């Protein structure tokens, strides 16, 4: 079973920041938080991952709470092309063979 | 990011026949590959994990004799759906990772069994 919970859906106005929350209250000390997104009828796309420090790349920022029980993915300026299902996954990064278990994700709709 | 290519993107086959889906890592060595299936409006369901040169590890409830997985090289894994039936119609997706790096996903294969 997935070890994360996410809201089923969210709307965001184009050009505004999209903040997608994820709860992972049972996360272990060696588990990272990964974010992927899936645009309709395509394979998931890697976005970002982190352990405890906040992370930023060209796609998004990841904010992890100090107790690591929750995190937020931030898309700073959402566009229509960001409409997708966003998945938050926790897993150890030190084992490449460890599974990626997908939960139900958050369906983000960016509105014009 | 790294590129994972899946082929074919769509396939239609007759009931009772077998179909093979290929998953290739184009610019890295895929030490681990994962195979998923996805039903409409549902999340991805992990079917099996394979490491290069080893037998795949199947998730509970996945028939290993029906879904044959081969990971014979560091750039190629195949999933063969044997004796396909209409209930096997689904979206199949592979992903690959090199060592401890994040996994990258193929574009998926939509299988329709008629």
PDB file of N, CA, C and O in Angstrom, chain B residues 40-92:
ATOM      1  N   UNK B  40      -8.158   2.459 -16.641  1.00  0.00           N
ATOM      2  CA  UNK B  40      -8.658   3.831 -16.824  1.00  0.00           C
ATOM      3  C   UNK B  40      -9.031   4.496 -15.514  1.00  0.00           C
ATOM      4  O   UNK B  40      -9.700   3.898 -14.658  1.00  0.00           O
ATOM      5  N   UNK B  41      -8.564   5.719 -15.343  1.00  0.00           N
ATOM      6  CA  UNK B  41      -8.857   6.553 -14.175  1.00  0.00           C
ATOM      7  C   UNK B  41      -8.356   5.945 -12.861  1.00  0.00           C
ATOM      8  O   UNK B  41      -8.793   6.352 -11.785  1.00  0.00           O
ATOM      9  N   UNK B  42      -7.442   4.995 -12.955  1.00  0.00           N
ATOM     10  CA  UNK B  42      -6.853   4.401 -11.763  1.00  0.00           C
ATOM     11  C   UNK B  42      -5.370   4.701 -11.693  1.00  0.00           C
ATOM     12  O   UNK B  42      -4.773   5.171 -12.659  1.00  0.00           O
ATOM     13  N   UNK B  43      -4.779   4.401 -10.546  1.00  0.00           N
ATOM     14  CA  UNK B  43      -3.351   4.636 -10.380  1.00  0.00           C
ATOM     15  C   UNK B  43      -2.547   3.489 -10.979  1.00  0.00           C
ATOM     16  O   UNK B  43      -3.100   2.474 -11.402  1.00  0.00           O
ATOM     17  N   UNK B  44      -1.240   3.656 -11.009  1.00  0.00           N
ATOM     18  CA  UNK B  44      -0.360   2.607 -11.507  1.00  0.00           C
ATOM     19  C   UNK B  44      -0.272   1.479 -10.479  1.00  0.00           C
ATOM     20  O   UNK B  44      -0.123   1.719  -9.282  1.00  0.00           O
ATOM     21  N   UNK B  45      -0.336   0.256 -10.977  1.00  0.00           N
ATOM     22  CA  UNK B  45      -0.216  -0.909 -10.114  1.00  0.00           C
ATOM     23  C   UNK B  45       1.056  -1.649 -10.478  1.00  0.00           C
ATOM     24  O   UNK B  45       1.229  -2.076 -11.622  1.00  0.00           O
ATOM     25  N   UNK B  46       1.969  -1.790  -9.517  1.00  0.00           N
ATOM     26  CA  UNK B  46       3.230  -2.471  -9.782  1.00  0.00           C
ATOM     27  C   UNK B  46       2.984  -3.954 -10.029  1.00  0.00           C
ATOM     28  O   UNK B  46       2.302  -4.618  -9.259  1.00  0.00           O
ATOM     29  N   UNK B  47       3.566  -4.453 -11.119  1.00  0.00           N
ATOM     30  CA  UNK B  47       3.439  -5.872 -11.444  1.00  0.00           C
ATOM     31  C   UNK B  47       4.680  -6.648 -11.000  1.00  0.00           C
ATOM     32  O   UNK B  47       4.571  -7.734 -10.419  1.00  0.00           O
ATOM     33  N   UNK B  48       5.850  -6.102 -11.316  1.00  0.00           N
ATOM     34  CA  UNK B  48       7.077  -6.841 -11.029  1.00  0.00           C
ATOM     35  C   UNK B  48       8.270  -5.911 -11.069  1.00  0.00           C
ATOM     36  O   UNK B  48       8.233  -4.835 -11.674  1.00  0.00           O
ATOM     37  N   UNK B  49       9.328  -6.364 -10.412  1.00  0.00           N
ATOM     38  CA  UNK B  49      10.614  -5.671 -10.382  1.00  0.00           C
ATOM     39  C   UNK B  49      11.649  -6.606 -10.967  1.00  0.00           C
ATOM     40  O   UNK B  49      11.687  -7.789 -10.595  1.00  0.00           O
ATOM     41  N   UNK B  50      12.482  -6.098 -11.869  1.00  0.00           N
ATOM     42  CA  UNK B  50      13.517  -6.972 -12.430  1.00  0.00           C
ATOM     43  C   UNK B  50      14.874  -6.300 -12.365  1.00  0.00           C
ATOM     44  O   UNK B  50      15.003  -5.102 -12.569  1.00  0.00           O
ATOM     45  N   UNK B  51      15.862  -7.101 -12.034  1.00  0.00           N
ATOM     46  CA  UNK B  51      17.249  -6.668 -12.053  1.00  0.00           C
ATOM     47  C   UNK B  51      17.968  -7.395 -13.170  1.00  0.00           C
ATOM     48  O   UNK B  51      17.708  -8.574 -13.410  1.00  0.00           O
ATOM     49  N   UNK B  52      18.864  -6.695 -13.823  1.00  0.00           N
ATOM     50  CA  UNK B  52      19.571  -7.245 -14.977  1.00  0.00           C
ATOM     51  C   UNK B  52      20.218  -8.571 -14.620  1.00  0.00           C
ATOM     52  O   UNK B  52      20.946  -8.663 -13.618  1.00  0.00           O
ATOM     53  N   UNK B  53      19.911  -9.579 -15.425  1.00  0.00           N
ATOM     54  CA  UNK B  53      20.510 -10.887 -15.250  1.00  0.00           C
ATOM     55  C   UNK B  53      19.852 -11.766 -14.213  1.00  0.00           C
ATOM     56  O   UNK B  53      20.267 -12.909 -14.015  1.00  0.00           O
ATOM     57  N   UNK B  54      18.827 -11.261 -13.550  1.00  0.00           N
ATOM     58  CA  UNK B  54      18.131 -12.044 -12.522  1.00  0.00           C
ATOM     59  C   UNK B  54      16.676 -12.255 -12.896  1.00  0.00           C
ATOM     60  O   UNK B  54      16.143 -11.558 -13.748  1.00  0.00           O
ATOM     61  N   UNK B  55      16.067 -13.214 -12.221  1.00  0.00           N
ATOM     62  CA  UNK B  55      14.633 -13.420 -12.421  1.00  0.00           C
ATOM     63  C   UNK B  55      13.853 -12.275 -11.805  1.00  0.00           C
ATOM     64  O   UNK B  55      14.236 -11.713 -10.774  1.00  0.00           O
ATOM     65  N   UNK B  56      12.745 -11.964 -12.418  1.00  0.00           N
ATOM     66  CA  UNK B  56      11.912 -10.877 -11.914  1.00  0.00           C
ATOM     67  C   UNK B  56      11.220 -11.284 -10.615  1.00  0.00           C
ATOM     68  O   UNK B  56      10.933 -12.459 -10.389  1.00  0.00           O
ATOM     69  N   UNK B  57      10.963 -10.295  -9.787  1.00  0.00           N
ATOM     70  CA  UNK B  57      10.187 -10.493  -8.565  1.00  0.00           C
ATOM     71  C   UNK B  57       8.787  -9.952  -8.807  1.00  0.00           C
ATOM     72  O   UNK B  57       8.617  -8.756  -9.057  1.00  0.00           O
ATOM     73  N   UNK B  58       7.800 -10.833  -8.731  1.00  0.00           N
ATOM     74  CA  UNK B  58       6.428 -10.450  -9.046  1.00  0.00           C
ATOM     75  C   UNK B  58       5.670 -10.051  -7.791  1.00  0.00           C
ATOM     76  O   UNK B  58       5.888 -10.614  -6.716  1.00  0.00           O
ATOM     77  N   UNK B  59       4.773  -9.099  -7.941  1.00  0.00           N
ATOM     78  CA  UNK B  59       3.903  -8.702  -6.840  1.00  0.00           C
ATOM     79  C   UNK B  59       2.834  -9.769  -6.620  1.00  0.00           C
ATOM     80  O   UNK B  59       2.504 -10.553  -7.531  1.00  0.00           O
ATOM     81  N   UNK B  60       2.312  -9.773  -5.424  1.00  0.00           N
ATOM     82  CA  UNK B  60       1.285 -10.754  -5.088  1.00  0.00           C
ATOM     83  C   UNK B  60       0.094 -10.604  -6.025  1.00  0.00           C
ATOM     84  O   UNK B  60      -0.370  -9.483  -6.284  1.00  0.00           O
ATOM     85  N   UNK B  61      -0.367 -11.724  -6.529  1.00  0.00           N
ATOM     86  CA  UNK B  61      -1.539 -11.721  -7.395  1.00  0.00           C
ATOM     87  C   UNK B  61      -1.215 -11.590  -8.864  1.00  0.00           C
ATOM     88  O   UNK B  61      -2.118 -11.703  -9.712  1.00  0.00           O
ATOM     89  N   UNK B  62       0.037 -11.354  -9.217  1.00  0.00           N
ATOM     90  CA  UNK B  62       0.437 -11.251 -10.623  1.00  0.00           C
ATOM     91  C   UNK B  62       0.967 -12.612 -11.080  1.00  0.00           C
ATOM     92  O   UNK B  62       1.890 -13.149 -10.473  1.00  0.00           O
ATOM     93  N   UNK B  63       0.374 -13.159 -12.141  1.00  0.00           N
ATOM     94  CA  UNK B  63       0.753 -14.492 -12.613  1.00  0.00           C
ATOM     95  C   UNK B  63       2.047 -14.425 -13.417  1.00  0.00           C
ATOM     96  O   UNK B  63       2.084 -13.872 -14.514  1.00  0.00           O
ATOM     97  N   UNK B  64       3.096 -15.009 -12.889  1.00  0.00           N
ATOM     98  CA  UNK B  64       4.392 -14.925 -13.562  1.00  0.00           C
ATOM     99  C   UNK B  64       4.414 -15.724 -14.865  1.00  0.00           C
ATOM    100  O   UNK B  64       5.204 -15.415 -15.766  1.00  0.00           O
ATOM    101  N   UNK B  65       3.588 -16.740 -14.992  1.00  0.00           N
ATOM    102  CA  UNK B  65       3.562 -17.513 -16.233  1.00  0.00           C
ATOM    103  C   UNK B  65       2.769 -16.807 -17.320  1.00  0.00           C
ATOM    104  O   UNK B  65       2.884 -17.137 -18.496  1.00  0.00           O
ATOM    105  N   UNK B  66       1.968 -15.870 -16.928  1.00  0.00           N
ATOM    106  CA  UNK B  66       1.181 -15.116 -17.897  1.00  0.00           C
ATOM    107  C   UNK B  66       1.915 -13.856 -18.342  1.00  0.00           C
ATOM    108  O   UNK B  66       1.865 -13.460 -19.499  1.00  0.00           O
ATOM    109  N   UNK B  67       2.590 -13.239 -17.411  1.00  0.00           N
ATOM    110  CA  UNK B  67       3.333 -12.007 -17.691  1.00  0.00           C
ATOM    111  C   UNK B  67       4.826 -12.325 -17.561  1.00  0.00           C
ATOM    112  O   UNK B  67       5.408 -12.224 -16.482  1.00  0.00           O
ATOM    113  N   UNK B  68       5.428 -12.693 -18.677  1.00  0.00           N
ATOM    114  CA  UNK B  68       6.830 -13.094 -18.676  1.00  0.00           C
ATOM    115  C   UNK B  68       7.721 -11.872 -18.811  1.00  0.00           C
ATOM    116  O   UNK B  68       7.580 -11.101 -19.756  1.00  0.00           O
ATOM    117  N   UNK B  69       8.639 -11.720 -17.885  1.00  0.00           N
ATOM    118  CA  UNK B  69       9.533 -10.576 -17.900  1.00  0.00           C
ATOM    119  C   UNK B  69      10.959 -11.062 -18.080  1.00  0.00           C
ATOM    120  O   UNK B  69      11.414 -11.960 -17.382  1.00  0.00           O
ATOM    121  N   UNK B  70      11.640 -10.437 -19.025  1.00  0.00           N
ATOM    122  CA  UNK B  70      13.044 -10.748 -19.295  1.00  0.00           C
ATOM    123  C   UNK B  70      13.852  -9.472 -19.222  1.00  0.00           C
ATOM    124  O   UNK B  70      13.480  -8.463 -19.809  1.00  0.00           O
ATOM    125  N   UNK B  71      14.942  -9.506 -18.489  1.00  0.00           N
ATOM    126  CA  UNK B  71      15.811  -8.324 -18.343  1.00  0.00           C
ATOM    127  C   UNK B  71      17.236  -8.782 -18.619  1.00  0.00           C
ATOM    128  O   UNK B  71      18.064  -8.836 -17.714  1.00  0.00           O
ATOM    129  N   UNK B  72      17.480  -9.142 -19.867  1.00  0.00           N
ATOM    130  CA  UNK B  72      18.718  -9.814 -20.220  1.00  0.00           C
ATOM    131  C   UNK B  72      19.902  -8.875 -20.396  1.00  0.00           C
ATOM    132  O   UNK B  72      21.045  -9.315 -20.385  1.00  0.00           O
ATOM    133  N   UNK B  73      19.655  -7.590 -20.571  1.00  0.00           N
ATOM    134  CA  UNK B  73      20.763  -6.662 -20.744  1.00  0.00           C
ATOM    135  C   UNK B  73      20.500  -5.400 -19.929  1.00  0.00           C
ATOM    136  O   UNK B  73      19.399  -5.189 -19.416  1.00  0.00           O
ATOM    137  N   UNK B  74      21.502  -4.555 -19.839  1.00  0.00           N
ATOM    138  CA  UNK B  74      21.385  -3.337 -19.042  1.00  0.00           C
ATOM    139  C   UNK B  74      20.607  -2.232 -19.755  1.00  0.00           C
ATOM    140  O   UNK B  74      20.444  -1.148 -19.214  1.00  0.00           O
ATOM    141  N   UNK B  75      20.144  -2.506 -20.958  1.00  0.00           N
ATOM    142  CA  UNK B  75      19.371  -1.490 -21.657  1.00  0.00           C
ATOM    143  C   UNK B  75      18.022  -1.992 -22.148  1.00  0.00           C
ATOM    144  O   UNK B  75      17.262  -1.226 -22.751  1.00  0.00           O
ATOM    145  N   UNK B  76      17.695  -3.252 -21.891  1.00  0.00           N
ATOM    146  CA  UNK B  76      16.457  -3.791 -22.453  1.00  0.00           C
ATOM    147  C   UNK B  76      15.770  -4.745 -21.487  1.00  0.00           C
ATOM    148  O   UNK B  76      16.384  -5.648 -20.926  1.00  0.00           O
ATOM    149  N   UNK B  77      14.479  -4.511 -21.313  1.00  0.00           N
ATOM    150  CA  UNK B  77      13.624  -5.459 -20.612  1.00  0.00           C
ATOM    151  C   UNK B  77      12.379  -5.661 -21.459  1.00  0.00           C
ATOM    152  O   UNK B  77      11.936  -4.744 -22.155  1.00  0.00           O
ATOM    153  N   UNK B  78      11.853  -6.869 -21.432  1.00  0.00           N
ATOM    154  CA  UNK B  78      10.638  -7.148 -22.189  1.00  0.00           C
ATOM    155  C   UNK B  78       9.581  -7.757 -21.292  1.00  0.00           C
ATOM    156  O   UNK B  78       9.893  -8.487 -20.335  1.00  0.00           O
ATOM    157  N   UNK B  79       8.332  -7.415 -21.602  1.00  0.00           N
ATOM    158  CA  UNK B  79       7.170  -8.003 -20.947  1.00  0.00           C
ATOM    159  C   UNK B  79       6.363  -8.707 -22.020  1.00  0.00           C
ATOM    160  O   UNK B  79       5.974  -8.074 -23.009  1.00  0.00           O
ATOM    161  N   UNK B  80       6.151 -10.004 -21.853  1.00  0.00           N
ATOM    162  CA  UNK B  80       5.336 -10.752 -22.791  1.00  0.00           C
ATOM    163  C   UNK B  80       4.052 -11.167 -22.104  1.00  0.00           C
ATOM    164  O   UNK B  80       4.096 -11.839 -21.072  1.00  0.00           O
ATOM    165  N   UNK B  81       2.953 -10.741 -22.673  1.00  0.00           N
ATOM    166  CA  UNK B  81       1.637 -11.158 -22.180  1.00  0.00           C
ATOM    167  C   UNK B  81       1.252 -12.394 -22.984  1.00  0.00           C
ATOM    168  O   UNK B  81       1.038 -12.314 -24.195  1.00  0.00           O
ATOM    169  N   UNK B  82       1.221 -13.531 -22.316  1.00  0.00           N
ATOM    170  CA  UNK B  82       0.965 -14.786 -23.016  1.00  0.00           C
ATOM    171  C   UNK B  82      -0.519 -15.124 -23.002  1.00  0.00           C
ATOM    172  O   UNK B  82      -1.238 -14.804 -22.042  1.00  0.00           O
ATOM    173  N   UNK B  83      -0.965 -15.738 -24.102  1.00  0.00           N
ATOM    174  CA  UNK B  83      -2.368 -16.141 -24.219  1.00  0.00           C
ATOM    175  C   UNK B  83      -3.284 -15.019 -23.731  1.00  0.00           C
ATOM    176  O   UNK B  83      -4.060 -15.201 -22.780  1.00  0.00           O
ATOM    177  N   UNK B  84      -3.151 -13.892 -24.384  1.00  0.00           N
ATOM    178  CA  UNK B  84      -3.874 -12.697 -23.932  1.00  0.00           C
ATOM    179  C   UNK B  84      -5.380 -12.864 -24.077  1.00  0.00           C
ATOM    180  O   UNK B  84      -5.878 -13.509 -25.009  1.00  0.00           O
ATOM    181  N   UNK B  85      -6.098 -12.289 -23.149  1.00  0.00           N
ATOM    182  CA  UNK B  85      -7.556 -12.274 -23.161  1.00  0.00           C
ATOM    183  C   UNK B  85      -8.044 -10.843 -22.969  1.00  0.00           C
ATOM    184  O   UNK B  85      -7.274  -9.983 -22.511  1.00  0.00           O
ATOM    185  N   UNK B  86      -9.285 -10.567 -23.295  1.00  0.00           N
ATOM    186  CA  UNK B  86      -9.778  -9.188 -23.197  1.00  0.00           C
ATOM    187  C   UNK B  86      -9.534  -8.539 -21.839  1.00  0.00           C
ATOM    188  O   UNK B  86      -9.292  -7.323 -21.776  1.00  0.00           O
ATOM    189  N   UNK B  87      -9.566  -9.304 -20.768  1.00  0.00           N
ATOM    190  CA  UNK B  87      -9.342  -8.709 -19.442  1.00  0.00           C
ATOM    191  C   UNK B  87      -7.895  -8.267 -19.242  1.00  0.00           C
ATOM    192  O   UNK B  87      -7.590  -7.559 -18.257  1.00  0.00           O
ATOM    193  N   UNK B  88      -6.992  -8.658 -20.150  1.00  0.00           N
ATOM    194  CA  UNK B  88      -5.608  -8.196 -20.073  1.00  0.00           C
ATOM    195  C   UNK B  88      -5.435  -6.835 -20.747  1.00  0.00           C
ATOM    196  O   UNK B  88      -4.349  -6.235 -20.674  1.00  0.00           O
ATOM    197  N   UNK B  89      -6.471  -6.379 -21.408  1.00  0.00           N
ATOM    198  CA  UNK B  89      -6.411  -5.054 -22.037  1.00  0.00           C
ATOM    199  C   UNK B  89      -6.148  -4.015 -20.955  1.00  0.00           C
ATOM    200  O   UNK B  89      -6.843  -3.970 -19.933  1.00  0.00           O
ATOM    201  N   UNK B  90      -5.140  -3.191 -21.184  1.00  0.00           N
ATOM    202  CA  UNK B  90      -4.730  -2.237 -20.160  1.00  0.00           C
ATOM    203  C   UNK B  90      -3.625  -1.350 -20.721  1.00  0.00           C
ATOM    204  O   UNK B  90      -3.191  -1.508 -21.858  1.00  0.00           O
ATOM    205  N   UNK B  91      -3.193  -0.410 -19.909  1.00  0.00           N
ATOM    206  CA  UNK B  91      -2.052   0.455 -20.228  1.00  0.00           C
ATOM    207  C   UNK B  91      -0.880  -0.089 -19.436  1.00  0.00           C
ATOM    208  O   UNK B  91      -0.926  -0.137 -18.204  1.00  0.00           O
ATOM    209  N   UNK B  92       0.175  -0.528 -20.122  1.00  0.00           N
ATOM    210  CA  UNK B  92       1.346  -1.098 -19.466  1.00  0.00           C
ATOM    211  C   UNK B  92       2.492  -0.090 -19.548  1.00  0.00           C
ATOM    212  O   UNK B  92       2.771   0.469 -20.599  1.00  0.00           O
TER     213      UNK B  92
END
